[in-house]
């Protein structure tokens, strides 16, 4: 899919694409952090039919909703492509020494060779958690690595 990027001097960037159904949609990202979703008129693709302004929080939620399934799809395809790659959901169990610890504190990749690519918390999926992300009981970490590395993450987070 082609995404057209247009610089808007003094404002920011506009990204436009045409859907499979032929509708032109855009996102304007302003320098001040504001985002606008633009739906162009079906008869005149240069005219705006509707614009929705999103707060930073709303933008993040929409990105998560649209991005989380893509991450899962990509992991699934990647898993098929690389037989030695394991993907597992590893929980943070009650009593784990890492409850309230950060991803950086756990040093999971350094200690196991496996990577945390997302965290499922209740109904929410947090893609690409940062080192300051704090674990909570019942978080489910989406871990990618070798089978041994993924197993080592489970042992590290929930020692028996």
mmCIF file with all atom_site columns, C-alpha atoms in Angstrom:
data_model
loop_
_atom_site.group_PDB
_atom_site.id
_atom_site.type_symbol
_atom_site.label_atom_id
_atom_site.label_alt_id
_atom_site.label_comp_id
_atom_site.label_asym_id
_atom_site.label_entity_id
_atom_site.label_seq_id
_atom_site.pdbx_PDB_ins_code
_atom_site.Cartn_x
_atom_site.Cartn_y
_atom_site.Cartn_z
_atom_site.occupancy
_atom_site.B_iso_or_equiv
_atom_site.pdbx_formal_charge
_atom_site.auth_seq_id
_atom_site.auth_comp_id
_atom_site.auth_asym_id
_atom_site.auth_atom_id
_atom_site.pdbx_PDB_model_num
ATOM 1   C CA . UNK A 1 1   ? 0.000   0.000   0.000  1.00 0.00 ? 1   UNK A CA 1
ATOM 2   C CA . UNK A 1 2   ? 1.306   3.411   -0.929 1.00 0.00 ? 2   UNK A CA 1
ATOM 3   C CA . UNK A 1 3   ? 1.248   6.146   1.682  1.00 0.00 ? 3   UNK A CA 1
ATOM 4   C CA . UNK A 1 4   ? 1.825   9.635   0.364  1.00 0.00 ? 4   UNK A CA 1
ATOM 5   C CA . UNK A 1 5   ? 3.645   11.973  2.740  1.00 0.00 ? 5   UNK A CA 1
ATOM 6   C CA . UNK A 1 6   ? 3.236   15.722  2.338  1.00 0.00 ? 6   UNK A CA 1
ATOM 7   C CA . UNK A 1 7   ? 5.087   18.318  4.397  1.00 0.00 ? 7   UNK A CA 1
ATOM 8   C CA . UNK A 1 8   ? 2.844   21.105  5.618  1.00 0.00 ? 8   UNK A CA 1
ATOM 9   C CA . UNK A 1 9   ? 5.193   24.054  6.283  1.00 0.00 ? 9   UNK A CA 1
ATOM 10  C CA . UNK A 1 10  ? 4.689   25.476  9.746  1.00 0.00 ? 10  UNK A CA 1
ATOM 11  C CA . UNK A 1 11  ? 2.119   22.785  10.588 1.00 0.00 ? 11  UNK A CA 1
ATOM 12  C CA . UNK A 1 12  ? 3.598   19.287  10.323 1.00 0.00 ? 12  UNK A CA 1
ATOM 13  C CA . UNK A 1 13  ? 2.967   16.303  8.023  1.00 0.00 ? 13  UNK A CA 1
ATOM 14  C CA . UNK A 1 14  ? 0.022   14.812  6.184  1.00 0.00 ? 14  UNK A CA 1
ATOM 15  C CA . UNK A 1 15  ? -0.080  11.127  5.280  1.00 0.00 ? 15  UNK A CA 1
ATOM 16  C CA . UNK A 1 16  ? -2.678  10.013  2.734  1.00 0.00 ? 16  UNK A CA 1
ATOM 17  C CA . UNK A 1 17  ? -3.663  6.618   1.407  1.00 0.00 ? 17  UNK A CA 1
ATOM 18  C CA . UNK A 1 18  ? -6.389  5.169   -0.772 1.00 0.00 ? 18  UNK A CA 1
ATOM 19  C CA . UNK A 1 19  ? -8.249  2.195   0.706  1.00 0.00 ? 19  UNK A CA 1
ATOM 20  C CA . UNK A 1 20  ? -9.053  -0.983  -1.232 1.00 0.00 ? 20  UNK A CA 1
ATOM 21  C CA . UNK A 1 21  ? -12.592 0.422   -1.556 1.00 0.00 ? 21  UNK A CA 1
ATOM 22  C CA . UNK A 1 22  ? -11.218 3.546   -3.251 1.00 0.00 ? 22  UNK A CA 1
ATOM 23  C CA . UNK A 1 23  ? -11.707 5.981   -0.332 1.00 0.00 ? 23  UNK A CA 1
ATOM 24  C CA . UNK A 1 24  ? -8.958  8.524   0.310  1.00 0.00 ? 24  UNK A CA 1
ATOM 25  C CA . UNK A 1 25  ? -8.042  8.861   4.005  1.00 0.00 ? 25  UNK A CA 1
ATOM 26  C CA . UNK A 1 26  ? -5.399  11.052  5.626  1.00 0.00 ? 26  UNK A CA 1
ATOM 27  C CA . UNK A 1 27  ? -3.773  11.778  8.941  1.00 0.00 ? 27  UNK A CA 1
ATOM 28  C CA . UNK A 1 28  ? -2.411  15.234  9.688  1.00 0.00 ? 28  UNK A CA 1
ATOM 29  C CA . UNK A 1 29  ? 0.251   15.254  12.412 1.00 0.00 ? 29  UNK A CA 1
ATOM 30  C CA . UNK A 1 30  ? 0.843   18.750  13.718 1.00 0.00 ? 30  UNK A CA 1
ATOM 31  C CA . UNK A 1 31  ? 4.093   19.824  15.335 1.00 0.00 ? 31  UNK A CA 1
ATOM 32  C CA . UNK A 1 32  ? 2.200   20.598  18.554 1.00 0.00 ? 32  UNK A CA 1
ATOM 33  C CA . UNK A 1 33  ? 1.170   16.917  18.815 1.00 0.00 ? 33  UNK A CA 1
ATOM 34  C CA . UNK A 1 34  ? -2.403  17.292  17.561 1.00 0.00 ? 34  UNK A CA 1
ATOM 35  C CA . UNK A 1 35  ? -3.637  14.698  15.088 1.00 0.00 ? 35  UNK A CA 1
ATOM 36  C CA . UNK A 1 36  ? -6.510  14.958  12.608 1.00 0.00 ? 36  UNK A CA 1
ATOM 37  C CA . UNK A 1 37  ? -8.052  12.054  10.717 1.00 0.00 ? 37  UNK A CA 1
ATOM 38  C CA . UNK A 1 38  ? -9.334  13.238  7.348  1.00 0.00 ? 38  UNK A CA 1
ATOM 39  C CA . UNK A 1 39  ? -11.895 11.485  5.160  1.00 0.00 ? 39  UNK A CA 1
ATOM 40  C CA . UNK A 1 40  ? -11.906 12.947  1.675  1.00 0.00 ? 40  UNK A CA 1
ATOM 41  C CA . UNK A 1 41  ? -15.029 13.474  -0.430 1.00 0.00 ? 41  UNK A CA 1
ATOM 42  C CA . UNK A 1 42  ? -15.851 10.534  -2.716 1.00 0.00 ? 42  UNK A CA 1
ATOM 43  C CA . UNK A 1 43  ? -16.690 12.811  -5.673 1.00 0.00 ? 43  UNK A CA 1
ATOM 44  C CA . UNK A 1 44  ? -13.767 15.219  -5.218 1.00 0.00 ? 44  UNK A CA 1
ATOM 45  C CA . UNK A 1 45  ? -10.709 13.518  -3.654 1.00 0.00 ? 45  UNK A CA 1
ATOM 46  C CA . UNK A 1 46  ? -9.154  16.921  -2.930 1.00 0.00 ? 46  UNK A CA 1
ATOM 47  C CA . UNK A 1 47  ? -12.153 18.074  -0.842 1.00 0.00 ? 47  UNK A CA 1
ATOM 48  C CA . UNK A 1 48  ? -12.635 17.066  2.789  1.00 0.00 ? 48  UNK A CA 1
ATOM 49  C CA . UNK A 1 49  ? -15.860 15.210  3.668  1.00 0.00 ? 49  UNK A CA 1
ATOM 50  C CA . UNK A 1 50  ? -15.073 14.911  7.397  1.00 0.00 ? 50  UNK A CA 1
ATOM 51  C CA . UNK A 1 51  ? -12.266 15.694  9.827  1.00 0.00 ? 51  UNK A CA 1
ATOM 52  C CA . UNK A 1 52  ? -11.847 14.346  13.340 1.00 0.00 ? 52  UNK A CA 1
ATOM 53  C CA . UNK A 1 53  ? -9.372  15.914  15.752 1.00 0.00 ? 53  UNK A CA 1
ATOM 54  C CA . UNK A 1 54  ? -7.813  13.441  18.186 1.00 0.00 ? 54  UNK A CA 1
ATOM 55  C CA . UNK A 1 55  ? -6.077  14.176  21.477 1.00 0.00 ? 55  UNK A CA 1
ATOM 56  C CA . UNK A 1 56  ? -2.684  12.582  22.076 1.00 0.00 ? 56  UNK A CA 1
ATOM 57  C CA . UNK A 1 57  ? -4.351  9.898   24.227 1.00 0.00 ? 57  UNK A CA 1
ATOM 58  C CA . UNK A 1 58  ? -7.014  9.198   21.596 1.00 0.00 ? 58  UNK A CA 1
ATOM 59  C CA . UNK A 1 59  ? -4.320  8.952   18.922 1.00 0.00 ? 59  UNK A CA 1
ATOM 60  C CA . UNK A 1 60  ? -2.434  6.379   20.997 1.00 0.00 ? 60  UNK A CA 1
ATOM 61  C CA . UNK A 1 61  ? -5.576  4.314   21.548 1.00 0.00 ? 61  UNK A CA 1
ATOM 62  C CA . UNK A 1 62  ? -6.460  4.335   17.846 1.00 0.00 ? 62  UNK A CA 1
ATOM 63  C CA . UNK A 1 63  ? -2.874  3.403   16.945 1.00 0.00 ? 63  UNK A CA 1
ATOM 64  C CA . UNK A 1 64  ? -2.989  0.554   19.469 1.00 0.00 ? 64  UNK A CA 1
ATOM 65  C CA . UNK A 1 65  ? -6.306  -0.704  18.145 1.00 0.00 ? 65  UNK A CA 1
ATOM 66  C CA . UNK A 1 66  ? -5.063  -0.664  14.585 1.00 0.00 ? 66  UNK A CA 1
ATOM 67  C CA . UNK A 1 67  ? -1.504  -1.774  15.336 1.00 0.00 ? 67  UNK A CA 1
ATOM 68  C CA . UNK A 1 68  ? -1.967  -4.607  17.852 1.00 0.00 ? 68  UNK A CA 1
ATOM 69  C CA . UNK A 1 69  ? -3.572  -7.035  15.376 1.00 0.00 ? 69  UNK A CA 1
ATOM 70  C CA . UNK A 1 70  ? -0.824  -6.259  12.855 1.00 0.00 ? 70  UNK A CA 1
ATOM 71  C CA . UNK A 1 71  ? 1.846   -7.131  15.429 1.00 0.00 ? 71  UNK A CA 1
ATOM 72  C CA . UNK A 1 72  ? 0.141   -10.445 16.135 1.00 0.00 ? 72  UNK A CA 1
ATOM 73  C CA . UNK A 1 73  ? -0.210  -11.165 12.395 1.00 0.00 ? 73  UNK A CA 1
ATOM 74  C CA . UNK A 1 74  ? 3.436   -10.329 11.758 1.00 0.00 ? 74  UNK A CA 1
ATOM 75  C CA . UNK A 1 75  ? 4.589   -12.517 14.640 1.00 0.00 ? 75  UNK A CA 1
ATOM 76  C CA . UNK A 1 76  ? 2.488   -15.359 13.323 1.00 0.00 ? 76  UNK A CA 1
ATOM 77  C CA . UNK A 1 77  ? 3.975   -15.013 9.825  1.00 0.00 ? 77  UNK A CA 1
ATOM 78  C CA . UNK A 1 78  ? 7.464   -14.659 11.257 1.00 0.00 ? 78  UNK A CA 1
ATOM 79  C CA . UNK A 1 79  ? 6.951   -17.756 13.387 1.00 0.00 ? 79  UNK A CA 1
ATOM 80  C CA . UNK A 1 80  ? 6.008   -19.707 10.271 1.00 0.00 ? 80  UNK A CA 1
ATOM 81  C CA . UNK A 1 81  ? 9.101   -18.420 8.461  1.00 0.00 ? 81  UNK A CA 1
ATOM 82  C CA . UNK A 1 82  ? 11.564  -19.224 11.220 1.00 0.00 ? 82  UNK A CA 1
ATOM 83  C CA . UNK A 1 83  ? 11.025  -22.662 12.710 1.00 0.00 ? 83  UNK A CA 1
ATOM 84  C CA . UNK A 1 84  ? 13.416  -22.090 15.596 1.00 0.00 ? 84  UNK A CA 1
ATOM 85  C CA . UNK A 1 85  ? 11.509  -18.991 16.712 1.00 0.00 ? 85  UNK A CA 1
ATOM 86  C CA . UNK A 1 86  ? 9.175   -19.431 19.671 1.00 0.00 ? 86  UNK A CA 1
ATOM 87  C CA . UNK A 1 87  ? 6.424   -17.004 20.690 1.00 0.00 ? 87  UNK A CA 1
ATOM 88  C CA . UNK A 1 88  ? 4.802   -17.436 24.067 1.00 0.00 ? 88  UNK A CA 1
ATOM 89  C CA . UNK A 1 89  ? 2.564   -15.548 26.452 1.00 0.00 ? 89  UNK A CA 1
ATOM 90  C CA . UNK A 1 90  ? 4.346   -15.495 29.824 1.00 0.00 ? 90  UNK A CA 1
ATOM 91  C CA . UNK A 1 91  ? 2.279   -14.316 32.812 1.00 0.00 ? 91  UNK A CA 1
ATOM 92  C CA . UNK A 1 92  ? 3.412   -12.249 35.774 1.00 0.00 ? 92  UNK A CA 1
ATOM 93  C CA . UNK A 1 93  ? 2.052   -14.433 38.554 1.00 0.00 ? 93  UNK A CA 1
ATOM 94  C CA . UNK A 1 94  ? 1.177   -13.304 42.088 1.00 0.00 ? 94  UNK A CA 1
ATOM 95  C CA . UNK A 1 95  ? 4.363   -13.546 44.144 1.00 0.00 ? 95  UNK A CA 1
ATOM 96  C CA . UNK A 1 96  ? 6.661   -12.908 41.204 1.00 0.00 ? 96  UNK A CA 1
ATOM 97  C CA . UNK A 1 97  ? 9.712   -10.916 42.285 1.00 0.00 ? 97  UNK A CA 1
ATOM 98  C CA . UNK A 1 98  ? 9.041   -8.688  39.264 1.00 0.00 ? 98  UNK A CA 1
ATOM 99  C CA . UNK A 1 99  ? 5.597   -7.402  40.284 1.00 0.00 ? 99  UNK A CA 1
ATOM 100 C CA . UNK A 1 100 ? 5.951   -3.565  40.155 1.00 0.00 ? 100 UNK A CA 1
ATOM 101 C CA . UNK A 1 101 ? 9.442   -3.887  38.621 1.00 0.00 ? 101 UNK A CA 1
ATOM 102 C CA . UNK A 1 102 ? 10.233  -2.321  35.251 1.00 0.00 ? 102 UNK A CA 1
ATOM 103 C CA . UNK A 1 103 ? 11.096  -4.129  32.050 1.00 0.00 ? 103 UNK A CA 1
ATOM 104 C CA . UNK A 1 104 ? 14.543  -2.534  32.315 1.00 0.00 ? 104 UNK A CA 1
ATOM 105 C CA . UNK A 1 105 ? 14.979  -3.865  35.875 1.00 0.00 ? 105 UNK A CA 1
ATOM 106 C CA . UNK A 1 106 ? 14.220  -7.391  34.668 1.00 0.00 ? 106 UNK A CA 1
ATOM 107 C CA . UNK A 1 107 ? 16.893  -7.205  31.901 1.00 0.00 ? 107 UNK A CA 1
ATOM 108 C CA . UNK A 1 108 ? 15.056  -10.035 30.159 1.00 0.00 ? 108 UNK A CA 1
ATOM 109 C CA . UNK A 1 109 ? 16.817  -9.857  26.792 1.00 0.00 ? 109 UNK A CA 1
ATOM 110 C CA . UNK A 1 110 ? 20.260  -9.635  28.417 1.00 0.00 ? 110 UNK A CA 1
ATOM 111 C CA . UNK A 1 111 ? 19.571  -12.536 30.777 1.00 0.00 ? 111 UNK A CA 1
ATOM 112 C CA . UNK A 1 112 ? 17.652  -14.880 28.460 1.00 0.00 ? 112 UNK A CA 1
ATOM 113 C CA . UNK A 1 113 ? 18.242  -13.771 24.857 1.00 0.00 ? 113 UNK A CA 1
ATOM 114 C CA . UNK A 1 114 ? 14.458  -13.506 24.361 1.00 0.00 ? 114 UNK A CA 1
ATOM 115 C CA . UNK A 1 115 ? 12.579  -10.250 23.738 1.00 0.00 ? 115 UNK A CA 1
ATOM 116 C CA . UNK A 1 116 ? 9.329   -8.875  25.147 1.00 0.00 ? 116 UNK A CA 1
ATOM 117 C CA . UNK A 1 117 ? 7.495   -7.484  22.108 1.00 0.00 ? 117 UNK A CA 1
ATOM 118 C CA . UNK A 1 118 ? 4.158   -6.684  23.767 1.00 0.00 ? 118 UNK A CA 1
ATOM 119 C CA . UNK A 1 119 ? 2.266   -6.927  27.048 1.00 0.00 ? 119 UNK A CA 1
ATOM 120 C CA . UNK A 1 120 ? -1.384  -7.867  27.359 1.00 0.00 ? 120 UNK A CA 1
ATOM 121 C CA . UNK A 1 121 ? -2.966  -6.213  30.392 1.00 0.00 ? 121 UNK A CA 1
ATOM 122 C CA . UNK A 1 122 ? -6.646  -7.058  30.727 1.00 0.00 ? 122 UNK A CA 1
ATOM 123 C CA . UNK A 1 123 ? -8.247  -6.060  27.427 1.00 0.00 ? 123 UNK A CA 1
ATOM 124 C CA . UNK A 1 124 ? -5.338  -3.775  26.458 1.00 0.00 ? 124 UNK A CA 1
ATOM 125 C CA . UNK A 1 125 ? -2.291  -4.682  24.384 1.00 0.00 ? 125 UNK A CA 1
ATOM 126 C CA . UNK A 1 126 ? 0.801   -2.558  24.905 1.00 0.00 ? 126 UNK A CA 1
ATOM 127 C CA . UNK A 1 127 ? 3.060   -2.970  21.873 1.00 0.00 ? 127 UNK A CA 1
ATOM 128 C CA . UNK A 1 128 ? 6.816   -2.502  22.200 1.00 0.00 ? 128 UNK A CA 1
ATOM 129 C CA . UNK A 1 129 ? 6.900   -1.684  25.924 1.00 0.00 ? 129 UNK A CA 1
ATOM 130 C CA . UNK A 1 130 ? 9.696   0.697   26.921 1.00 0.00 ? 130 UNK A CA 1
ATOM 131 C CA . UNK A 1 131 ? 12.298  -0.062  29.612 1.00 0.00 ? 131 UNK A CA 1
ATOM 132 C CA . UNK A 1 132 ? 10.329  1.997   32.169 1.00 0.00 ? 132 UNK A CA 1
ATOM 133 C CA . UNK A 1 133 ? 7.172   -0.125  31.685 1.00 0.00 ? 133 UNK A CA 1
ATOM 134 C CA . UNK A 1 134 ? 6.075   -1.515  35.120 1.00 0.00 ? 134 UNK A CA 1
ATOM 135 C CA . UNK A 1 135 ? 4.782   -5.062  35.419 1.00 0.00 ? 135 UNK A CA 1
ATOM 136 C CA . UNK A 1 136 ? 1.553   -5.871  37.252 1.00 0.00 ? 136 UNK A CA 1
ATOM 137 C CA . UNK A 1 137 ? 0.128   -9.169  38.470 1.00 0.00 ? 137 UNK A CA 1
ATOM 138 C CA . UNK A 1 138 ? -1.632  -10.992 35.601 1.00 0.00 ? 138 UNK A CA 1
ATOM 139 C CA . UNK A 1 139 ? 0.188   -9.090  32.856 1.00 0.00 ? 139 UNK A CA 1
ATOM 140 C CA . UNK A 1 140 ? 0.888   -11.489 29.997 1.00 0.00 ? 140 UNK A CA 1
ATOM 141 C CA . UNK A 1 141 ? 4.187   -10.770 28.260 1.00 0.00 ? 141 UNK A CA 1
ATOM 142 C CA . UNK A 1 142 ? 4.413   -11.688 24.572 1.00 0.00 ? 142 UNK A CA 1
ATOM 143 C CA . UNK A 1 143 ? 7.927   -13.105 24.392 1.00 0.00 ? 143 UNK A CA 1
ATOM 144 C CA . UNK A 1 144 ? 9.832   -14.027 21.224 1.00 0.00 ? 144 UNK A CA 1
ATOM 145 C CA . UNK A 1 145 ? 13.056  -16.010 21.099 1.00 0.00 ? 145 UNK A CA 1
ATOM 146 C CA . UNK A 1 146 ? 14.353  -19.544 21.026 1.00 0.00 ? 146 UNK A CA 1
ATOM 147 C CA . UNK A 1 147 ? 12.347  -22.167 22.916 1.00 0.00 ? 147 UNK A CA 1
ATOM 148 C CA . UNK A 1 148 ? 15.028  -22.194 25.617 1.00 0.00 ? 148 UNK A CA 1
ATOM 149 C CA . UNK A 1 149 ? 15.059  -18.390 25.825 1.00 0.00 ? 149 UNK A CA 1
ATOM 150 C CA . UNK A 1 150 ? 11.278  -18.177 26.149 1.00 0.00 ? 150 UNK A CA 1
ATOM 151 C CA . UNK A 1 151 ? 11.288  -20.893 28.830 1.00 0.00 ? 151 UNK A CA 1
ATOM 152 C CA . UNK A 1 152 ? 14.038  -18.993 30.654 1.00 0.00 ? 152 UNK A CA 1
ATOM 153 C CA . UNK A 1 153 ? 11.812  -15.884 30.751 1.00 0.00 ? 153 UNK A CA 1
ATOM 154 C CA . UNK A 1 154 ? 9.082   -17.901 32.468 1.00 0.00 ? 154 UNK A CA 1
ATOM 155 C CA . UNK A 1 155 ? 11.595  -19.261 34.994 1.00 0.00 ? 155 UNK A CA 1
ATOM 156 C CA . UNK A 1 156 ? 13.039  -15.794 35.603 1.00 0.00 ? 156 UNK A CA 1
ATOM 157 C CA . UNK A 1 157 ? 9.708   -14.049 36.131 1.00 0.00 ? 157 UNK A CA 1
ATOM 158 C CA . UNK A 1 158 ? 8.022   -16.842 38.076 1.00 0.00 ? 158 UNK A CA 1
ATOM 159 C CA . UNK A 1 159 ? 10.665  -18.896 39.893 1.00 0.00 ? 159 UNK A CA 1
ATOM 160 C CA . UNK A 1 160 ? 9.381   -22.087 41.509 1.00 0.00 ? 160 UNK A CA 1
#
